[in-house]
Short mmCIF file of C-alpha atoms and ligand atoms in Angstrom, two decimals:
data_model
loop_
_atom_site.label_atom_id
_atom_site.label_comp_id
_atom_site.label_asym_id
_atom_site.label_seq_id
_atom_site.Cartn_x
_atom_site.Cartn_y
_atom_site.Cartn_z
CA MET A 1 10.34 108.61 86.92
CA ILE A 2 7.21 108.45 88.95
CA GLY A 3 7.71 106.62 92.25
CA LEU A 4 4.91 105.06 93.99
CA ALA A 5 5.50 103.44 97.32
CA VAL A 6 3.01 101.02 98.58
CA ALA A 7 3.97 101.14 102.18
CA LEU A 8 3.78 97.67 103.64
CA VAL A 9 6.79 97.14 105.97
CA ALA A 10 8.29 96.43 109.19
CA ALA A 11 11.75 96.49 110.22
CA ALA A 12 13.97 93.59 108.87
CA GLY A 13 11.14 92.60 106.23
CA LEU A 14 11.74 92.07 102.33
CA ARG A 15 12.01 95.27 100.43
CA TYR A 16 11.51 95.43 96.85
CA GLU A 17 12.45 98.29 94.34
CA VAL A 18 10.49 97.63 91.19
CA THR A 19 11.33 99.77 88.01
CA ALA A 20 9.04 99.39 84.87
CA SER A 21 10.73 99.97 81.46
CA PRO A 22 8.53 101.91 78.86
CA GLY A 23 5.23 100.02 77.80
CA ALA A 24 5.77 97.93 80.82
CA ARG A 25 8.01 95.61 78.72
CA GLU A 26 10.14 94.63 81.51
CA LEU A 27 10.46 94.98 85.24
CA ALA A 28 13.98 95.55 86.81
CA ILE A 29 13.65 94.38 90.47
CA GLU A 30 16.02 94.69 93.34
CA ALA A 31 15.02 92.97 96.61
CA ARG A 32 16.62 93.13 99.99
CA ILE A 33 15.98 89.74 101.62
CA PRO A 34 16.76 89.34 105.32
CA ALA A 35 18.11 86.07 106.57
CA PHE A 36 15.51 83.32 106.46
CA PRO A 37 15.44 79.85 107.81
CA ASP A 38 16.03 77.50 104.92
CA ARG A 39 19.47 75.87 104.45
CA ASP A 40 19.04 75.89 100.65
CA GLY A 41 17.87 79.39 100.42
CA GLU A 42 15.17 78.53 97.82
CA LEU A 43 13.41 81.27 96.16
CA SER A 44 10.70 81.50 93.56
CA VAL A 45 7.63 83.36 92.19
CA ASP A 46 4.10 82.29 91.52
CA ASP A 47 3.71 79.04 89.58
CA GLY A 48 3.88 79.41 85.94
CA ALA A 49 5.75 82.76 86.12
CA GLU A 50 9.23 81.16 86.37
CA PRO A 51 10.14 81.23 82.63
CA PHE A 52 9.97 84.96 82.72
CA VAL A 53 12.48 85.67 85.55
CA HIS A 54 15.80 86.43 84.25
CA ASP A 55 19.32 87.20 85.32
CA VAL A 56 18.97 86.53 89.07
CA VAL A 57 22.15 87.78 90.86
CA ILE A 58 23.19 88.36 94.47
CA LEU A 59 24.66 91.93 94.74
CA SER A 60 27.70 91.92 96.99
CA ALA A 61 31.00 94.17 97.32
CA GLY A 62 32.74 91.88 95.17
CA GLY A 63 30.15 92.37 92.24
CA ALA A 64 27.13 90.43 91.07
CA VAL A 65 27.09 86.71 91.57
CA PRO A 66 24.71 84.57 89.55
CA VAL A 67 22.11 82.63 91.62
CA GLU A 68 21.81 78.85 90.66
CA ARG A 69 18.46 77.98 89.15
CA ARG A 70 17.29 74.36 89.31
CA GLY A 71 13.70 73.56 87.99
CA ASP A 72 11.20 76.08 89.15
CA SER A 73 13.32 77.72 91.84
CA TRP A 74 16.62 79.71 92.61
CA PHE A 75 18.85 78.64 95.22
CA ALA A 76 20.88 81.25 97.40
CA PRO A 77 22.19 79.48 100.49
CA SER A 78 24.33 82.30 101.62
CA CYS A 79 21.25 84.68 101.29
CA ALA A 80 19.32 82.37 103.58
CA ALA A 81 22.03 82.44 106.14
CA ARG A 82 23.04 86.24 106.16
CA GLY A 83 20.52 87.91 104.09
CA CYS A 84 21.26 89.40 100.82
CA ARG A 85 20.51 91.93 98.15
CA ILE A 86 19.45 90.29 94.76
CA ARG A 87 18.71 91.86 91.30
CA TYR A 88 16.76 90.25 88.40
CA ARG A 89 14.39 91.15 85.60
CA PHE A 90 10.90 89.77 84.69
CA ALA A 91 9.67 89.77 81.15
CA LEU A 92 6.40 91.22 81.97
CA ARG A 93 4.97 91.84 78.55
CA GLU A 94 6.04 88.66 77.25
CA ALA A 95 4.49 86.76 80.33
CA ALA A 96 1.09 88.41 79.67
CA THR A 97 1.30 87.59 76.02
CA ALA A 98 2.45 83.95 76.66
CA ARG A 99 0.30 83.29 79.71
CA ASP A 100 -2.93 85.50 78.83
CA ASP A 101 -3.98 84.64 82.63
CA GLU A 102 -5.23 87.24 85.06
CA ASP A 103 -3.57 85.34 87.97
CA LEU A 104 -0.33 85.72 86.35
CA ALA A 105 -0.30 88.31 83.71
CA VAL A 106 -2.54 89.36 80.74
CA LEU A 107 -2.60 92.31 78.36
CA TYR A 108 -5.83 94.32 77.85
CA GLY A 109 -5.08 96.81 75.22
CA GLU A 110 -1.97 98.51 76.32
CA VAL A 111 -2.49 97.61 79.86
CA VAL A 112 -0.69 94.75 81.59
CA GLU A 113 -2.52 93.31 84.46
CA SER A 114 -0.46 91.15 86.79
CA PRO A 115 -0.80 90.48 90.50
CA PRO A 116 2.60 91.26 92.11
CA GLY A 117 3.19 87.61 93.28
CA ALA A 118 3.93 86.69 89.76
CA TRP A 119 7.02 88.74 89.72
CA LEU A 120 8.18 89.05 93.26
CA LEU A 121 10.85 86.48 93.78
CA ARG A 122 10.83 85.43 97.41
CA PRO A 123 12.01 82.98 99.94
CA LEU A 124 9.43 79.92 99.90
CA ARG A 125 10.09 79.31 103.60
CA VAL A 126 9.81 82.32 105.71
CA PRO A 127 9.16 82.88 109.55
CA ALA A 128 5.50 83.59 110.36
CA GLY A 129 5.01 87.27 110.51
CA ALA A 130 7.63 88.19 108.18
CA SER A 131 6.74 91.51 106.44
CA ALA A 132 7.29 92.95 102.78
CA GLU A 133 7.48 96.35 101.31
CA LEU A 134 7.05 97.20 97.62
CA SER A 135 8.04 100.38 95.72
CA VAL A 136 7.30 100.61 91.93
CA SER A 137 8.74 103.34 89.71
CA THR A 138 7.23 103.81 86.31
CA PRO A 139 8.32 105.93 83.37
CA GLU A 140 6.50 109.17 82.57
CA GLY A 141 2.88 108.38 81.22
CA LEU A 142 2.79 104.87 82.93
CA ARG A 143 1.12 104.04 85.99
CA PHE A 144 1.15 101.19 88.54
CA VAL A 145 -1.93 100.40 90.56
CA SER A 146 -2.90 97.54 92.78
CA GLY A 147 -5.47 96.60 95.56
CA LEU A 148 -2.68 96.18 97.94
CA PRO A 149 -3.60 97.75 101.18
CA ARG A 150 -1.72 100.39 103.14
CA GLY A 151 0.30 98.85 106.05
CA GLN A 152 2.09 95.65 106.28
CA LEU A 153 1.99 92.94 103.92
CA SER A 154 2.80 89.38 105.16
CA VAL A 155 5.52 87.68 103.04
CA SER A 156 3.61 84.32 103.38
CA ALA A 157 0.73 86.20 101.36
CA LEU A 158 2.91 87.21 98.48
CA GLY A 159 1.50 84.32 96.58
CA ALA A 160 -2.15 85.68 96.89
CA LEU A 161 -2.33 89.30 95.97
CA PRO A 162 -4.75 91.44 94.48
CA TYR A 163 -5.19 92.32 90.92
CA ALA A 164 -2.65 95.19 89.89
CA ALA A 165 -1.70 96.74 86.51
CA PHE A 166 0.82 98.65 84.69
CA GLY A 167 -0.30 100.94 81.88
CA GLU A 168 -1.71 104.22 80.75
CA LEU A 169 -4.21 104.74 83.25
CA ARG A 170 -6.55 107.43 84.47
CA VAL A 171 -6.49 106.96 88.32
CA GLU A 172 -9.04 108.64 90.55
CA GLN A 173 -9.75 108.05 94.10
CA LEU A 174 -13.31 108.17 94.66
CA ARG A 175 -14.46 109.25 98.13
CA LEU A 176 -17.59 107.63 99.52
CA ASP A 177 -19.43 107.20 102.74
CA GLY A 178 -17.01 105.21 105.03
CA GLY A 179 -14.17 104.85 102.63
CA SER A 180 -12.91 105.32 99.24
CA LEU A 181 -12.60 103.23 95.84
CA LEU A 182 -9.53 103.54 93.69
CA CYS A 183 -10.85 103.66 90.09
CA ALA A 184 -8.13 102.92 87.27
CA LEU A 185 -9.39 103.58 83.96
CA ALA A 186 -7.38 102.20 81.02
CA LYS A 187 -6.81 104.55 78.33
CA ALA A 188 -8.45 103.34 75.24
CA GLN A 189 -10.32 104.10 71.87
CA ARG A 190 -13.71 103.62 73.18
CA ARG A 191 -17.30 104.82 72.74
CA GLN A 192 -17.79 106.06 76.14
CA SER A 193 -15.72 109.18 77.47
CA GLU A 194 -13.77 108.85 80.61
CA GLU A 195 -16.04 111.27 82.51
CA GLU A 196 -19.14 109.05 81.57
CA LEU A 197 -17.43 105.93 82.89
CA LEU A 198 -16.21 107.60 86.05
CA GLY A 199 -19.63 108.95 86.72
CA TRP A 200 -21.22 105.53 86.42
CA VAL A 201 -18.60 103.92 88.70
CA ARG A 202 -19.28 106.76 91.22
CA SER A 203 -23.07 106.37 91.17
CA SER A 204 -22.70 102.46 91.32
CA ALA A 205 -20.35 102.54 94.25
CA ALA A 206 -22.94 105.07 95.96
CA VAL A 207 -25.76 102.72 95.36
CA VAL A 208 -23.73 100.04 97.01
CA SER A 209 -22.68 102.38 99.98
CA ARG A 210 -26.13 103.29 100.53
CA TYR A 211 -27.29 99.70 100.95
CA PHE A 212 -24.62 98.70 103.26
CA GLY A 213 -24.58 102.00 105.12
CA ARG A 214 -21.12 102.74 104.23
CA PHE A 215 -18.51 101.79 101.37
CA PRO A 216 -17.81 98.36 102.50
CA ALA A 217 -14.08 97.98 101.40
CA ASP A 218 -12.13 101.15 101.88
CA GLY A 219 -9.03 101.39 99.50
CA ALA A 220 -10.50 98.69 97.14
CA LEU A 221 -9.42 98.91 93.56
CA LEU A 222 -11.70 98.82 90.41
CA LEU A 223 -9.65 98.41 87.22
CA VAL A 224 -11.80 99.05 84.19
CA LEU A 225 -10.13 97.47 81.14
CA PRO A 226 -11.24 97.56 77.44
CA VAL A 227 -12.53 94.55 75.66
CA PRO A 228 -14.03 94.17 71.95
CA GLY A 229 -17.52 94.72 71.22
CA ASP A 230 -20.38 95.24 73.90
CA GLN A 231 -19.21 92.99 76.53
CA ILE A 232 -19.56 93.89 80.14
CA HIS A 233 -18.46 91.51 83.01
CA GLY A 234 -16.17 91.55 85.94
CA ARG A 235 -14.53 89.57 88.92
CA ALA A 236 -13.88 90.73 92.23
CA ARG A 237 -11.18 89.08 94.51
CA GLY A 238 -10.20 89.52 98.26
CA SER A 239 -6.86 87.88 98.64
CA GLY A 240 -4.29 90.32 99.84
CA GLY A 241 -6.70 93.43 99.19
CA ALA A 242 -9.73 94.14 97.61
CA SER A 243 -9.71 94.39 93.68
CA VAL A 244 -12.05 94.15 91.03
CA LEU A 245 -11.28 93.56 87.52
CA PHE A 246 -14.17 95.13 85.19
CA PHE A 247 -14.26 94.73 81.41
CA VAL A 248 -16.29 97.38 79.43
CA GLY A 249 -16.62 96.57 75.75
CA THR A 250 -15.41 99.46 73.62
CA ASP A 251 -18.59 99.80 71.63
CA LEU A 252 -20.88 99.36 74.54
CA ASP A 253 -23.40 102.25 74.72
CA MET A 254 -23.30 104.16 78.00
CA ALA A 255 -27.00 103.87 78.55
CA GLU A 256 -26.73 100.18 78.11
CA ALA A 257 -24.00 100.18 80.70
CA ARG A 258 -26.07 101.86 83.17
CA ARG A 259 -28.92 99.63 82.81
CA SER A 260 -26.75 96.43 83.30
CA TRP A 261 -26.30 94.66 86.64
CA GLN A 262 -22.69 93.62 86.47
CA LEU A 263 -20.80 96.54 88.15
CA VAL A 264 -23.17 96.82 91.13
CA HIS A 265 -22.96 92.86 91.40
CA GLU A 266 -19.23 92.97 91.73
CA LEU A 267 -19.25 95.83 94.04
CA VAL A 268 -21.76 93.92 96.27
CA HIS A 269 -19.08 91.32 96.61
CA LEU A 270 -16.74 93.70 98.40
CA GLY A 271 -19.10 93.82 101.31
CA PHE A 272 -19.13 90.26 102.52
CA PRO A 273 -16.23 88.07 103.76
CA SER A 274 -14.54 85.57 101.47
CA LEU A 275 -15.75 81.87 102.15
CA SER A 276 -14.62 78.52 101.60
CA ARG A 277 -15.55 76.95 98.08
CA GLN A 278 -18.57 74.92 99.32
CA HIS A 279 -20.39 78.24 100.45
CA LEU A 280 -19.77 80.10 96.83
CA TRP A 281 -23.80 79.95 96.78
CA ALA A 282 -23.74 82.40 99.76
CA GLU A 283 -21.51 84.91 98.05
CA GLU A 284 -22.99 84.69 94.59
CA GLY A 285 -26.54 84.35 95.98
CA LEU A 286 -25.90 87.66 97.97
CA ALA A 287 -24.65 89.67 95.01
CA THR A 288 -27.52 88.37 92.88
CA TYR A 289 -30.18 89.11 95.44
CA VAL A 290 -28.68 92.54 96.76
CA GLU A 291 -27.83 94.17 93.42
CA PRO A 292 -31.36 94.93 92.07
CA ILE A 293 -32.60 95.68 95.64
CA ALA A 294 -29.76 98.27 96.08
CA ARG A 295 -30.52 99.88 92.69
CA ALA A 296 -34.23 99.79 93.29
CA ARG A 297 -33.81 101.80 96.50
CA ALA A 298 -31.63 104.23 94.71
CA GLY A 299 -34.41 104.74 92.13
CA GLU A 300 -32.44 102.99 89.38
CA LEU A 301 -34.74 100.15 88.96
CA SER A 302 -38.59 99.93 88.95
CA GLN A 303 -40.51 97.77 91.62
CA GLU A 304 -41.81 95.92 88.67
CA LYS A 305 -38.34 95.14 87.18
CA VAL A 306 -36.93 93.84 90.63
CA TRP A 307 -39.95 91.57 91.67
CA GLY A 308 -40.72 90.46 88.03
CA ASP A 309 -36.96 89.34 87.79
CA LEU A 310 -37.15 87.47 91.14
CA VAL A 311 -40.47 85.72 90.16
CA ARG A 312 -38.86 84.75 86.87
CA GLY A 313 -35.46 83.92 88.24
CA LEU A 314 -35.93 82.18 91.55
CA PRO A 315 -37.51 79.08 90.14
CA GLN A 316 -33.96 78.13 88.68
CA GLY A 317 -32.69 78.11 92.17
CA LEU A 318 -35.04 75.48 93.43
CA PRO A 319 -33.73 71.94 94.35
CA ARG A 320 -33.83 69.49 91.49
CA ARG A 321 -33.93 65.70 91.80
CA GLY A 322 -30.95 64.39 93.81
CA ASP A 323 -30.24 67.83 95.29
CA GLU A 324 -28.11 67.67 98.51
CA GLY A 325 -28.53 71.16 99.79
CA LEU A 326 -26.71 74.32 99.00
CA ASP A 327 -23.33 73.35 100.41
CA ARG A 328 -23.23 70.32 98.35
CA THR A 329 -24.98 71.05 95.13
CA HIS A 330 -22.89 73.12 93.05
CA THR A 331 -24.94 73.87 89.93
CA TRP A 332 -25.29 77.28 88.42
CA GLY A 333 -28.97 77.60 89.31
CA ARG A 334 -28.41 76.62 92.91
CA THR A 335 -25.21 78.77 93.26
CA TYR A 336 -26.78 81.77 91.81
CA TRP A 337 -30.46 81.57 92.31
CA GLY A 338 -30.62 79.21 95.04
CA GLY A 339 -28.28 81.56 97.01
CA ALA A 340 -30.57 84.46 96.01
CA LEU A 341 -33.39 82.72 97.44
CA PHE A 342 -31.55 81.91 100.65
CA TRP A 343 -31.04 85.74 101.21
CA LEU A 344 -34.64 86.79 100.07
CA LEU A 345 -36.01 84.30 102.73
CA ALA A 346 -33.57 85.86 105.26
CA ASP A 347 -34.66 89.22 104.31
CA VAL A 348 -38.28 88.47 104.71
CA GLY A 349 -37.82 86.29 107.80
CA ILE A 350 -35.89 89.05 109.54
CA ARG A 351 -38.55 91.51 108.66
CA GLU A 352 -41.34 89.30 109.79
CA ARG A 353 -39.80 88.48 113.10
CA THR A 354 -38.92 92.02 113.93
CA GLY A 355 -42.04 93.75 112.79
CA ASN A 356 -40.10 95.39 109.83
CA ARG A 357 -37.80 97.16 112.15
CA PHE A 358 -34.76 95.39 110.65
CA GLY A 359 -34.02 93.71 107.50
CA LEU A 360 -31.03 91.98 105.76
CA GLU A 361 -29.06 95.09 105.13
CA HIS A 362 -28.75 95.49 109.19
CA ALA A 363 -27.40 92.04 109.44
CA LEU A 364 -24.87 92.65 106.66
CA ARG A 365 -23.90 96.10 108.08
CA ALA A 366 -23.14 94.43 111.27
CA VAL A 367 -20.86 91.91 109.41
CA VAL A 368 -19.05 94.89 107.56
CA ALA A 369 -18.85 96.66 110.86
CA GLN A 370 -16.81 93.84 112.33
CA GLY A 371 -14.42 93.76 109.38
CA GLY A 372 -16.12 91.16 107.24
CA SER A 373 -15.47 92.48 103.77
CA ILE A 374 -14.10 90.47 100.98
CA VAL A 375 -10.49 90.78 102.14
CA GLU A 376 -11.21 88.57 105.35
CA ARG A 377 -11.80 84.89 105.07
CA TRP A 378 -14.66 84.04 107.54
CA PRO A 379 -16.42 80.83 108.16
CA LEU A 380 -19.85 81.17 107.06
CA ARG A 381 -21.27 80.61 110.28
CA ARG A 382 -19.52 83.46 111.88
CA ALA A 383 -21.14 85.90 109.39
CA LEU A 384 -24.52 84.24 110.20
CA GLU A 385 -24.14 84.67 113.81
CA VAL A 386 -22.83 88.10 113.61
CA GLY A 387 -25.93 89.07 111.35
CA ASP A 388 -28.44 87.25 113.57
CA ARG A 389 -27.06 88.95 116.82
CA ALA A 390 -27.22 92.44 115.09
CA VAL A 391 -31.04 92.02 114.26
CA GLY A 392 -31.82 89.92 117.46
CA THR A 393 -33.05 86.87 115.59
CA LYS A 394 -31.76 83.20 114.80
CA VAL A 395 -33.28 83.69 110.99
CA LEU A 396 -29.84 83.24 109.20
CA GLU A 397 -28.65 80.40 111.39
CA GLU A 398 -31.97 78.42 111.33
CA LEU A 399 -32.24 79.03 107.48
CA TYR A 400 -28.59 77.81 107.01
CA ALA A 401 -29.56 74.70 109.06
CA LYS A 402 -32.40 73.91 106.74
CA MET A 403 -30.98 74.66 103.45
CA SER A 404 -27.26 73.73 103.66
CA SER A 405 -27.39 70.04 103.44
CA LEU A 406 -30.93 69.29 102.62
CA PRO A 407 -33.09 70.07 99.29
CA ALA A 408 -35.48 72.29 101.30
CA ASN A 409 -37.86 73.08 98.79
CA VAL A 410 -39.69 76.44 98.84
CA ASP A 411 -43.28 77.16 97.75
CA LEU A 412 -42.52 80.21 95.71
CA ASP A 413 -46.10 80.66 94.66
CA ALA A 414 -47.25 80.87 98.24
CA LEU A 415 -44.22 83.11 98.98
CA PHE A 416 -44.99 85.75 96.32
CA ARG A 417 -48.66 85.56 97.23
CA ARG A 418 -47.94 86.53 100.74
CA LEU A 419 -45.79 89.42 99.47
CA GLY A 420 -48.30 90.56 97.13
CA VAL A 421 -46.64 90.10 93.78
CA ALA A 422 -48.11 88.60 90.66
CA VAL A 423 -46.57 88.25 87.12
CA ARG A 424 -49.40 88.02 84.49
CA GLY A 425 -47.62 87.79 80.99
CA LYS A 426 -45.21 90.71 80.90
CA ALA A 427 -47.24 92.68 83.67
CA VAL A 428 -46.11 92.80 87.19
CA GLU A 429 -48.81 93.47 89.78
CA PHE A 430 -48.76 94.23 93.36
CA ASP A 431 -51.34 93.68 96.14
CA ASP A 432 -50.85 96.07 98.91
CA GLY A 433 -53.61 94.14 100.89
CA ALA A 434 -51.21 90.95 100.91
CA PRO A 435 -50.04 89.75 104.44
CA LEU A 436 -46.36 90.67 103.73
CA ALA A 437 -46.91 93.77 101.45
CA ARG A 438 -45.18 95.99 104.09
CA VAL A 439 -42.28 93.60 104.09
CA ARG A 440 -42.05 93.78 100.23
CA ARG A 441 -42.25 97.51 100.15
CA ALA A 442 -39.65 98.03 103.05
CA ILE A 443 -37.17 95.60 101.06
CA SER A 444 -37.35 97.44 97.67
CA GLU A 445 -39.00 100.75 97.69
CA ARG A 446 -36.91 103.98 97.05
CA ARG A 447 -35.66 105.69 100.15
ZN1 ZN B 501 -20.49 87.17 91.39
#
């Protein structure tokens, strides 16, 4: 057995010892639960995972005593009063097959992805500040990975944990400027070699680190999972730790993967705080805007490609009839391209007002320096204030006031004319005599 302790505790916290069976079919779990303030001693797991919890017993000197189940909860009043040790099984593979839900459990090839909240049975009412520790053992050949941070894990956060997986995984800690990225590649029959995939992940993470001045989410997990065909897409999540699920089609050509935007897009998400739902445009717009800029700076995209895509894409982000501003109009176009337009205007505005001394990246670096990665939930205003202060302007706050709850139309033709960008058919032409040509070059030129 290989033991992996994700150290998360404080004294008198919950402690879970999880043992995975071969193929991660089942988890055998023992938990030490300290006394907690609930007369009924109610315990449960994430919604929807309850049917896969079996044989819950309290372990005592007199043997194992079954714990009563009612509905979606288990009731152990003696446990609440005095603390206890419990043992149970979780049918992980069955949950993955039946639920097929990445927030609960899902099977990709032979890898089971399942955030730990699905299988950690816990008191529903705990004192604020209670902590938990998790230790996972796997049989030879099987690995467990998660985006859980080192340090304490709060019990009240057990329902919102990062992505995690059991399976045959190649796990590499990629060291980057200012942090590291844990990359877990599912073993699979695929057209790309593991070395090719790792090299691509490493260079994509380096592109993002260079833009932010450091890798923005130390200890993040990137789980690379096989899907059929030549798909490529991903999802980043910050609750309980930074983690990215990234899907690479087993038939995808490696050159195609290197040309695609999705991986850098997801990694850019790591470098900005998680916001409330109405500001999704700020998160998606930022990843949409920064991804090509960061790649162009690293020499991965041409200037023509970056600016041509902006000229062609941004009109989709303009307000339509009935628009109520970015915070209130949740269409696809306004979320991705409307958000990207906000950040382009911010970048141009900061550069204009600071004589090109600062750009958007300096504002974003200040946010990251204050701990504003995807793991933290911030009000958007806080991020904008921190950014503005770092570059000595009010550009971000003023733009937000203008665009958040009003349509705020933007004359894109005039903007691109000032930047010196023109698209004629398939050709992208640059005018270095344009008033903001220096700003355009400072945004995207290779450095
Ligand atoms: Zn995104």
